[in-house]
Amino acid sequence: MRQKHPTGQKRRAGRAGPPCRRRGPRVTRRALLLGAGAAALGAAGLWLRHLGGPGGEAPAAPDAGAPPAGEWRAAWISYIELQGMDYTSAEAFRAGAAAMMDRCAGLGLNTVIVQVRPFGDALYPSALFPWSHICTGVQGVSPGFDPLDILLTEAHSRGLSFEGWINPYRLQASASSPGTLAADNLANTHPDWVAAAGGGLYLNPAIPEAAAYVVEGVAELVRTYPVDGVHFDDYFYPTTDPAIDAARFAASGAADLAEWRRQNVTALVKAAHDAVKAADPTLRFGVSPQGNPDNDMSQQYSDVRGWLAAGSEDAVVDYLCPQLYWGYGYTLSNGSRRFAYENILAEWLAMPRGSAALYVGLGAYRIGEGDGGSNGDSVSGWSTGRALADQVGTLRAAGAGGYALYRYGSLFQNTAWPQLAEAECAALTAANAPDGGRAG
């Protein structure tokens, strides 16, 4: 997953280190399905804009209060955390998975989003994709057990819903990630489906057969494993370069390249959604787009506004979880505060919505590091020990249906800022307690 700063900066991955040791009440599996997220009121958007308008002071965050019924509270567990686990035996892996799920449940979360298909490969035996190099260091080599089955068992036994996180198009992020692709990686079996961009290899979104293969992979996952949902991140078109699909665009007869590309992406996302629902209508399908909707539309070719507005049989997603990884008062070098957390949250909540819920991606990886804004508190605002809990309070007051934290390692394996991460864990645990932490 990636998130771009409004000027194009990618988000950083975070560091490894000791975990927070907070424990808390566990939750009931699928409880979040009882409330997919409240619709935002226009008044909430106006309230947030009033507090955080251009030129004003960053708003004081409201008290998080008690979690609303049906709130979705999630953490992303990426391939970065997964590759640090012990795959020498099923028992060793299970011990690590159990500790991971204990920490998520103890934080008061009810969902984990686990990256089970990072590079056109899989952390489970698949008829369509090779074993991930995350497991053994070599793509295509089995670890001798099923990591996904263990992760699912440990999550469900703690009342955590489990969403399988898939990168739909990415096969290789760079020449070293992964270094060697398996013989049955799609880059080798279907090189005609592949586009090179930025040093990586990606399935070409303009090729229907490639999209159909991705959808079949989604169907295989939900048919084979008791996942509670499927999650796509923001990796869609790998480049804006018109050369990668010029011939197909010319043959299509379409007049507008950007609109044609958005149609290609929407076709894939809609088909993936429908494949999930065909397996089990109670399963959920969501996408985590970039926080800047302009980038989504013009660089990733993701029609996020259309996806939010669709409903009923035309539904494309069950939820969106835009990556709003900026702090209060975030300011661009030109003085714009459009992407200040309080403002961009209001912008997303004001978008017309059909049946889709709207959640908020929060940037735990910003702890201690800051968000790169031109405002004077762009670092100190992320060094309070409760930056994330404050943002949770704001999104609850505004009517968002929940949130996800990027990423697990930034809270529980943070060697750069261990005390700040510990404090953030404590503040989140309190915010997620049934009484909003007031009893303590």
XYZ file of C-alpha atoms in Angstrom:
440
model
C 0.000 0.000 0.000
C 1.176 3.516 -0.603
C -0.025 6.956 0.286
C 1.179 10.074 -1.431
C 1.668 13.427 0.184
C -0.347 15.923 -1.903
C 2.898 16.828 -3.688
C 3.671 13.202 -4.504
C 5.710 11.941 -1.529
C 5.131 8.261 -0.726
C 4.435 7.225 2.811
C 7.176 5.513 4.745
C 6.970 2.030 6.101
C 8.035 2.453 9.726
C 10.491 0.462 11.805
C 10.686 -2.712 13.834
C 11.084 -3.035 17.588
C 9.387 -3.883 20.885
C 5.604 -4.077 21.169
C 3.180 -2.101 23.242
C 1.798 -4.336 25.980
C -1.727 -3.095 26.371
C -4.543 -5.571 26.808
C -8.213 -4.806 26.734
C -11.679 -6.219 26.165
C -12.203 -8.499 23.195
C -14.990 -8.065 20.732
C -17.555 -10.270 19.062
C -16.787 -11.479 15.546
C -18.717 -9.650 12.845
C -20.173 -7.198 15.366
C -19.110 -4.458 12.988
C -21.566 -5.778 10.383
C -24.401 -4.513 12.521
C -23.431 -0.962 11.627
C -21.505 -0.300 8.426
C -20.994 3.343 9.369
C -23.224 6.331 9.920
C -23.862 8.722 7.060
C -22.139 12.021 7.591
C -24.339 15.034 8.151
C -23.678 18.174 6.164
C -23.601 20.043 9.431
C -20.655 17.965 10.588
C -18.693 18.981 7.528
C -19.491 22.625 8.095
C -18.509 22.311 11.759
C -15.128 20.854 10.895
C -14.451 23.454 8.225
C -15.356 26.194 10.670
C -12.872 24.875 13.207
C -10.031 24.281 10.805
C -10.460 26.781 8.006
C -7.533 28.316 6.119
C -5.574 30.757 8.208
C -7.133 29.665 11.526
C -5.657 27.655 14.334
C -5.825 23.876 14.188
C -8.935 22.731 16.070
C -8.907 21.174 19.498
C -9.854 17.536 19.059
C -13.096 16.461 20.728
C -12.953 13.757 23.372
C -13.127 10.389 21.636
C -16.037 9.307 23.827
C -17.291 5.740 23.823
C -17.065 3.834 20.518
C -20.382 3.994 18.668
C -22.234 0.748 18.010
C -21.042 -0.971 14.844
C -17.852 1.070 14.566
C -15.175 -0.556 12.386
C -11.773 -0.462 14.129
C -8.966 -2.035 12.139
C -5.216 -2.291 11.688
C -3.323 -3.009 8.510
C -0.839 -5.876 8.897
C 1.432 -5.568 5.886
C 3.929 -7.877 4.240
C 6.595 -5.919 6.146
C 5.324 -7.293 9.462
C 4.624 -10.703 7.944
C 8.129 -11.148 6.567
C 9.506 -10.612 10.061
C 7.616 -13.619 11.452
C 9.122 -17.043 12.118
C 8.291 -19.518 9.336
C 10.581 -22.298 10.528
C 7.586 -24.276 11.789
C 3.844 -23.988 12.120
C 4.216 -23.819 15.891
C 6.674 -20.933 15.767
C 4.513 -19.053 13.307
C 1.407 -19.645 15.424
C 3.104 -18.193 18.482
C 3.882 -15.008 16.577
C 0.391 -14.818 15.091
C -1.187 -15.292 18.517
C 0.861 -12.457 20.006
C -0.028 -10.216 17.057
C -3.745 -10.842 17.402
C -3.578 -10.433 21.184
C -2.172 -6.945 20.707
C -4.802 -5.965 18.155
C -7.638 -7.220 20.350
C -6.080 -5.569 23.387
C -6.061 -2.242 21.580
C -9.839 -2.507 21.235
C -9.827 -3.239 17.512
C -12.356 -5.566 15.916
C -10.757 -6.145 12.501
C -7.364 -7.003 11.035
C -6.526 -6.348 7.382
C -3.767 -8.797 6.486
C -1.731 -8.623 3.289
C -2.209 -12.140 1.966
C -1.404 -11.387 -1.693
C 1.403 -8.797 -1.903
C 3.270 -9.447 -5.199
C 1.133 -11.593 -7.477
C 1.830 -14.361 -4.955
C 0.082 -15.780 -1.901
C 0.612 -16.591 1.771
C -1.503 -19.707 1.256
C -1.551 -22.621 -1.196
C -3.162 -21.333 -4.388
C -3.914 -22.847 -7.765
C -3.444 -19.419 -9.345
C -0.489 -17.751 -7.619
C 2.910 -18.961 -6.381
C 3.883 -19.059 -2.725
C 5.016 -15.641 -1.529
C 8.712 -15.047 -0.975
C 7.640 -13.558 2.371
C 7.394 -17.116 3.735
C 10.784 -18.586 2.809
C 12.732 -15.854 1.058
C 12.134 -17.527 -2.319
C 8.938 -17.043 -4.282
C 7.274 -20.317 -5.167
C 8.647 -22.299 -2.208
C 6.191 -23.588 0.396
C 6.959 -23.088 4.087
C 5.433 -26.510 4.779
C 2.290 -25.179 6.448
C -0.526 -22.730 5.721
C 0.179 -19.281 7.248
C -3.229 -17.892 6.277
C -5.066 -20.700 8.040
C -3.116 -19.990 11.223
C -3.633 -16.228 11.011
C -7.366 -16.732 10.492
C -7.662 -19.153 13.399
C -5.794 -16.851 15.778
C -7.804 -13.796 14.705
C -11.199 -15.466 14.923
C -10.442 -17.077 18.273
C -10.021 -13.542 19.646
C -13.205 -12.178 18.124
C -11.379 -10.307 15.361
C -12.817 -10.123 11.859
C -10.237 -10.875 9.174
C -10.054 -9.163 5.792
C -7.673 -10.476 3.167
C -5.656 -7.589 1.731
C -4.785 -7.967 -1.951
C -2.603 -5.882 -4.226
C -4.540 -6.520 -7.434
C -1.960 -5.534 -10.057
C 1.508 -5.490 -8.475
C 3.905 -8.317 -9.352
C 7.213 -6.704 -8.429
C 7.809 -3.350 -6.722
C 11.474 -3.185 -7.761
C 14.251 -5.452 -8.974
C 14.799 -6.589 -5.391
C 11.201 -6.764 -4.138
C 10.914 -9.645 -4.710
C 14.335 -10.312 -6.208
C 13.456 -13.428 -8.208
C 10.003 -14.211 -9.536
C 8.772 -17.797 -9.559
C 8.422 -19.582 -12.884
C 4.640 -19.504 -12.453
C 4.459 -15.824 -11.582
C 2.241 -14.044 -14.106
C 5.217 -11.980 -15.254
C 6.626 -15.233 -16.639
C 3.470 -17.095 -17.669
C 1.700 -14.078 -19.223
C 4.337 -11.456 -20.048
C 1.874 -9.935 -22.531
C -0.299 -8.914 -19.564
C 2.501 -7.012 -17.842
C 3.493 -3.343 -17.855
C 6.784 -2.037 -16.475
C 6.627 1.194 -14.495
C 8.905 2.877 -11.976
C 11.262 -0.088 -11.834
C 8.429 -2.490 -11.029
C 6.154 -4.889 -12.889
C 2.360 -4.645 -12.843
C -0.553 -6.293 -14.552
C -1.832 -3.927 -17.220
C -5.274 -2.670 -16.142
C -6.272 -2.297 -19.802
C -6.149 -6.047 -20.433
C -9.480 -7.742 -19.594
C -7.904 -11.182 -19.247
C -5.537 -9.877 -16.567
C -8.414 -8.299 -14.658
C -10.435 -11.514 -14.920
C -7.510 -13.440 -13.440
C -7.365 -11.056 -10.478
C -11.093 -11.545 -9.906
C -10.716 -15.330 -10.057
C -8.031 -14.978 -7.395
C -10.503 -13.107 -5.203
C -13.091 -15.839 -5.771
C -10.555 -18.552 -4.896
C -9.736 -16.800 -1.613
C -13.330 -16.393 -0.447
C -14.304 -19.922 -1.570
C -11.416 -21.568 0.233
C -11.009 -19.609 3.471
C -13.459 -18.197 6.044
C -12.285 -14.621 5.584
C -14.744 -11.917 6.610
C -13.942 -9.696 3.668
C -11.506 -8.694 0.931
C -9.582 -5.427 0.873
C -7.831 -3.684 -2.044
C -5.410 -0.848 -1.404
C -4.642 2.138 -3.631
C -2.404 0.448 -6.205
C -4.320 0.651 -9.447
C -2.773 2.176 -12.585
C 0.993 2.107 -12.005
C 1.690 5.165 -14.153
C 0.034 7.987 -16.045
C 2.263 7.270 -19.075
C -0.084 6.881 -22.081
C 2.289 4.414 -23.724
C 1.407 1.428 -21.544
C -2.058 1.007 -23.036
C -1.905 3.196 -26.154
C -2.780 0.430 -28.614
C -5.759 -0.796 -26.613
C -6.990 2.744 -26.049
C -6.821 3.452 -29.771
C -8.690 0.233 -30.525
C -11.369 1.035 -27.941
C -12.656 4.046 -29.831
C -12.896 5.992 -26.575
C -12.193 9.715 -26.693
C -10.913 10.380 -23.174
C -7.951 8.339 -21.916
C -8.466 9.183 -18.246
C -12.160 8.296 -18.327
C -11.435 5.067 -20.218
C -8.844 4.094 -17.626
C -11.291 4.819 -14.800
C -13.797 2.535 -16.514
C -11.160 -0.230 -16.645
C -10.458 0.069 -12.935
C -14.136 0.278 -12.011
C -14.854 -2.860 -14.044
C -12.227 -4.755 -12.035
C -13.389 -3.417 -8.662
C -17.055 -4.084 -9.427
C -16.276 -7.632 -10.582
C -14.237 -8.303 -7.429
C -17.089 -6.971 -5.272
C -19.582 -9.206 -7.073
C -17.323 -12.263 -6.723
C -17.150 -11.710 -2.967
C -20.931 -11.347 -2.716
C -21.514 -14.428 -4.860
C -19.564 -16.490 -2.342
C -21.370 -15.046 0.678
C -23.529 -11.893 0.696
C -22.461 -11.132 4.286
C -18.785 -10.805 3.330
C -17.452 -7.303 2.778
C -15.376 -5.791 0.017
C -13.595 -2.482 0.475
C -10.901 -0.275 -0.998
C -8.419 2.079 0.656
C -7.752 4.870 -1.856
C -5.296 7.703 -1.489
C -6.501 10.558 0.676
C -6.270 13.089 -2.140
C -9.348 12.419 -4.306
C -7.810 14.353 -7.200
C -4.875 11.909 -7.273
C -7.300 8.997 -7.120
C -9.169 10.258 -10.164
C -6.272 11.482 -12.315
C -3.296 9.314 -11.295
C -4.724 6.031 -10.012
C -7.820 6.345 -12.239
C -10.037 5.321 -9.329
C -13.515 6.837 -9.539
C -13.886 7.120 -5.780
C -16.805 9.541 -5.989
C -18.711 7.199 -8.275
C -17.944 4.193 -6.090
C -19.242 5.982 -2.994
C -22.403 7.151 -4.743
C -23.345 3.735 -6.170
C -25.828 1.526 -4.371
C -28.047 -1.504 -4.562
C -27.257 -3.717 -7.582
C -24.863 -1.077 -8.885
C -22.738 -1.159 -5.714
C -19.012 -1.249 -6.414
C -17.713 -1.397 -2.831
C -19.113 -1.959 0.648
C -16.805 0.712 2.001
C -14.000 3.096 1.202
C -11.248 3.851 3.701
C -9.275 6.815 2.294
C -5.784 7.279 3.674
C -6.019 10.588 5.554
C -2.454 10.601 6.830
C -2.144 14.306 7.622
C -2.326 16.093 10.931
C -4.480 18.948 12.169
C -3.594 22.195 10.442
C -1.441 20.465 7.797
C -0.311 23.168 5.390
C 1.212 22.937 1.922
C 4.091 25.178 0.913
C 1.623 27.351 -1.026
C -0.367 27.953 2.164
C -3.243 25.642 1.278
C -4.801 23.754 4.183
C -7.062 21.595 2.072
C -5.334 18.448 3.352
C -5.358 19.353 7.030
C -6.983 16.371 8.703
C -10.051 18.315 9.805
C -10.599 19.678 6.288
C -9.933 16.635 4.117
C -12.069 14.521 6.494
C -14.961 16.927 5.949
C -14.397 16.843 2.178
C -14.698 13.057 2.050
C -17.697 12.990 4.363
C -19.480 15.534 2.176
C -19.306 13.295 -0.908
C -22.685 11.838 -1.950
C -23.046 8.269 -0.768
C -25.223 5.366 -1.823
C -24.872 2.112 0.122
C -21.140 2.376 0.815
C -19.749 3.126 4.269
C -16.923 5.606 4.723
C -14.085 4.852 7.103
C -10.823 6.729 7.700
C -7.249 5.492 7.307
C -5.024 6.990 10.021
C -1.249 7.259 9.691
C 0.304 5.586 12.727
C 3.616 5.678 10.857
C 3.639 9.471 11.370
C 4.258 9.061 15.128
C 7.282 11.160 16.074
C 8.159 11.691 12.410
C 5.575 14.259 11.403
C 3.746 14.675 8.132
C 6.053 17.029 6.219
C 3.704 19.999 6.337
C 4.813 23.630 6.237
C 2.966 24.358 9.478
C 5.124 24.813 12.568
C 3.627 21.857 14.438
C 3.993 19.332 11.620
C 6.260 17.211 13.855
C 5.201 18.231 17.373
C 1.567 17.531 16.513
C 2.559 13.888 16.013
C 4.582 13.771 19.234
C 1.822 14.176 21.824
C 1.307 10.496 22.610
C -2.361 10.746 21.644
C -2.351 12.063 18.085
C -4.253 9.042 16.778
C -6.772 8.980 19.629
C -7.497 12.653 18.981
C -8.123 11.921 15.308
C -10.445 9.101 16.321
C -12.398 11.580 18.446
C -12.733 13.935 15.492
C -13.907 11.265 13.045
C -16.458 9.994 15.560
C -17.822 13.480 16.124
C -18.073 13.967 12.367
C -20.003 10.730 11.793
C -17.447 8.500 10.058
C -18.163 4.806 10.459
C -14.752 3.737 11.730
C -11.042 3.765 11.062
C -7.979 1.696 10.214
C -4.428 2.235 11.498
C -1.460 2.087 9.129
C 0.287 0.069 10.250
C 0.650 -2.581 13.004
C 4.429 -2.241 13.185
C 4.289 1.514 13.744
C 2.452 0.888 17.022
C 3.889 -2.426 18.198
C 7.358 -2.608 16.591
C 8.497 1.002 16.687
C 12.174 1.224 17.696
C 12.504 4.864 16.640
C 9.786 6.179 18.966
C 8.985 3.389 21.447
C 7.694 5.626 24.243
C 5.482 7.612 21.892
C 4.134 4.396 20.384
C 3.426 3.052 23.879
C 1.579 6.242 24.777
C -0.420 6.137 21.536
C -1.414 2.537 22.306
C -2.587 3.550 25.773
C -4.616 6.464 24.423
C -6.217 4.315 21.715
C -7.019 1.562 24.196
C -8.788 4.099 26.401
C -10.640 5.625 23.434
C -11.829 2.168 22.365
C -13.022 1.096 25.820
C -16.810 0.794 26.181
C -16.847 3.856 28.433
C -14.350 5.810 26.362
C -11.715 5.314 29.061
C -13.560 7.341 31.673
C -13.703 4.547 34.246
C -9.928 4.597 34.688
